[in-house]
Amino acid sequence: MIAARPSADDAVPAAVVIRGLSHRYGERRALASVDLDVHRGEIFGLLGPNGGGKTTLFKVLATLTPAQEGRVEIFGEDVARAPLAVRRRLGVVFQHPGLDPKLTVEENLRCHAALYGLARSTFRTRSATLLERLGVADRARDRVETLSGGLARRVELAKGLLHGPELLLLDEPSTGLDPGARRDFIDYLVRLRDAEGMTVVLTTHGMEEAERCDRVGFVNRGTLVAVGTPHALKSEIGGDVVVVQTSDPDRLRERIRERFGCEARLVDGALRVELPRGHEFVRAVVDAFPGEITAATFGKPTLEDVFVHLTGHQFWAAEGRESP
Amino acid sequence: MTRAAVSSVAALWWREIVRFVRQPSRLVGAFAQPLLFWVLLGGGFSASFRAPGTPADVGALQYFYPGIIALVLLFTAIFATIAVVEDRKAGFLQGVLVAPIPRASIVLGQALGGTTLALVQGILFLILAPLAGIPLTLTSVAMVTVVLVGVAFALTSLGLVIAWRMESTQGFHAIMNLILMPIWLLSGAFFPVAGAPGWLGWVMRLNPLTYGMAALRRALYVAAPTRIGAVPPLGISLLATLAFALATFAAATAVARRTS
């Protein structure tokens, strides 16, 4: 039935198979024939600016938005044809708070358990374990409206995990978390994946979070521009990334080309050069054009650099509008 | 029906009740305003209003009384409706939409929640019947309760048809004033069909709430049917109300199925 599957030697279907997925909001194209496979047990990050299409992709995976064109399968089941079967295996944590603030933590979880038809005893043991592990057990009887943003977020995750999903979908999960809590959060996801073999797909525009994913996919202007492990993607950039600030970037770019024979890219008013031994280049370029350079930095390539490398624009500068 | 389809109805119903209890302002809104309407309008019209076909001692205060019970139901239904729109905005409903349950379960849970709240408030209002000059009997209370369940379910479901289509509560006042209030005004709650000019009389006969209103009057005056004037008979009224409830519920479910 399914012809194109990369892990053809594997008898069990992949967690997610997307083929030729396109979506428009009126005239505007949100997704243009996206193909993607997510393997079982991997943590996959969808990375990209807001308005790039990752929210639409998320909503299609969450069975909220039907695919207009193309095919989406989750654990071998067609999302369009068997949404209920797919939903049973999904855990979804939305960006918007999905908890009822007027209910207590426990009441929220109990309500969720009922939506998934969990037996009372299963609910009790699972919710106790999850609240304990996520460090919110002592707040179980408090109303959600009295919780801090970070704590509410953890309860949100507990809710998404309560029914033991095989695929966990997280939309911007670290929004509203401080850096420490963000690290804890990812650590916890990694442990869950290791312990239960759960597959995780998350959207993010946090680079640190993306670095911790097994694989990431860059979504920009409705297409998947690259998919790979963070390491492989960063290796595509030759060595270091040097960013040079100057008052007349066009002129300096010409002169860098004449003098050093390398091509600098103009990104957001600054010149970027990707090359090995960046620290030497920084010194050389400052010595070569005294007084013209206001700042020069070099660093190991990050995923953000990969994004710039692939699209020619800054991550944040690409922010557009995406209808909900 | 799966286990989740059933348990989710109960959970969503229960949640509506808990939320209501924890927001006392809603009780005031749904109860105090109709009470005020009743006292002011009933008092104000007491000298100038008399429903055609009713005995002389049925004043405005008494004639309006069943109508105000219907208004209590309508207001509760409206509040339940607003709650659904807010659920969508806040994200709670998204979590429900991705659960492995049919949309009909979601709508049924919401409708039963709203119905329960409306019913409780309607029955609370019923305690005031002797003040309106309407004696209560065990039979009349039991019959009124049955009618209230039907009317409350229909009105809540009607509210849900609107709520599932709305992105925000902003346009809600227009809907309320242009659709929901006229449905109430033209149901015989405020003036009888008999007293309305021909064209308006036909609008009232086509208004499904007219039959809910008639059933309510028939149930309330079960011991003294001569005091109601000309309203449709009980059997037809109950059937029409049942049809109204089923139709609005089906419509709300259909709208919910299309919502993503």
Short mmCIF file of C-alpha atoms in Angstrom, two decimals, chain A residues 59 62-66 84 87-88 90 92 94-104 107-108 110-120 143 159, chain B residues 2-12 14-15 18-19 22-23 87 89-103 106 167 259-260:
data_model
loop_
_atom_site.label_atom_id
_atom_site.label_comp_id
_atom_site.label_asym_id
_atom_site.label_seq_id
_atom_site.Cartn_x
_atom_site.Cartn_y
_atom_site.Cartn_z
CA LYS A 59 -1.95 21.10 13.02
CA ALA A 62 -2.42 16.77 15.32
CA THR A 63 -5.46 15.87 13.13
CA LEU A 64 -6.89 19.35 13.62
CA THR A 65 -6.43 20.54 10.05
CA PRO A 66 -7.25 18.04 7.31
CA LEU A 84 -9.98 8.45 15.77
CA ARG A 87 -5.84 10.27 17.89
CA ARG A 88 -5.73 7.37 20.34
CA LEU A 90 -1.27 10.80 19.84
CA VAL A 92 -0.65 16.75 21.83
CA PHE A 94 -0.42 23.00 22.13
CA GLN A 95 1.28 26.31 22.38
CA HIS A 96 -1.86 27.87 23.84
CA PRO A 97 -2.58 26.73 27.37
CA GLY A 98 -5.03 23.87 27.13
CA LEU A 99 -5.74 23.51 30.82
CA ASP A 100 -8.91 24.80 32.41
CA PRO A 101 -7.75 27.45 34.90
CA LYS A 102 -10.88 27.04 37.01
CA LEU A 103 -10.18 23.36 37.61
CA THR A 104 -7.49 21.93 39.83
CA GLU A 107 -9.44 17.69 37.89
CA ASN A 108 -7.86 18.71 34.61
CA ARG A 110 -9.20 13.46 35.32
CA CYS A 111 -11.12 15.23 32.58
CA HIS A 112 -8.39 14.34 30.10
CA ALA A 113 -8.43 10.70 31.26
CA ALA A 114 -12.16 10.58 30.57
CA LEU A 115 -11.65 11.95 27.06
CA TYR A 116 -9.32 9.01 26.38
CA GLY A 117 -11.46 6.47 28.20
CA LEU A 118 -8.80 5.56 30.76
CA ALA A 119 -9.83 3.23 33.54
CA ARG A 120 -9.90 4.82 36.97
CA ARG A 143 -6.44 25.33 40.75
CA LYS A 159 -1.77 15.88 30.48
CA THR B 2 -16.33 3.43 22.73
CA ARG B 3 -15.69 3.83 26.41
CA ALA B 4 -14.12 7.24 25.78
CA ALA B 5 -17.18 8.45 23.87
CA VAL B 6 -19.33 7.85 26.94
CA SER B 7 -16.96 8.91 29.70
CA SER B 8 -16.12 12.12 27.82
CA VAL B 9 -19.77 13.19 27.83
CA ALA B 10 -19.86 12.80 31.59
CA ALA B 11 -16.55 14.62 32.04
CA LEU B 12 -17.51 17.57 29.87
CA TRP B 14 -19.28 17.72 34.99
CA ARG B 15 -16.78 20.38 33.99
CA VAL B 18 -17.84 22.85 38.32
CA ARG B 19 -16.93 25.93 36.31
CA ARG B 22 -16.71 28.50 40.79
CA GLN B 23 -17.86 31.62 38.96
CA ASP B 87 -12.83 27.54 25.47
CA LYS B 89 -9.88 30.91 22.39
CA ALA B 90 -8.12 29.60 25.48
CA GLY B 91 -7.07 26.31 23.95
CA PHE B 92 -9.02 23.92 26.13
CA LEU B 93 -11.26 22.95 23.26
CA GLN B 94 -8.28 22.18 21.02
CA GLY B 95 -7.26 19.52 23.50
CA VAL B 96 -10.76 18.08 23.37
CA LEU B 97 -10.83 18.16 19.57
CA VAL B 98 -7.74 15.95 19.28
CA ALA B 99 -9.14 13.38 21.72
CA PRO B 100 -10.33 10.09 20.19
CA ILE B 101 -14.03 10.83 20.60
CA PRO B 102 -16.78 11.68 18.13
CA ARG B 103 -17.81 15.32 17.91
CA ILE B 106 -18.37 16.80 22.81
CA GLU B 167 -14.14 32.81 16.57
CA THR B 259 -14.86 22.69 12.81
CA SER B 260 -11.14 22.08 12.92
#
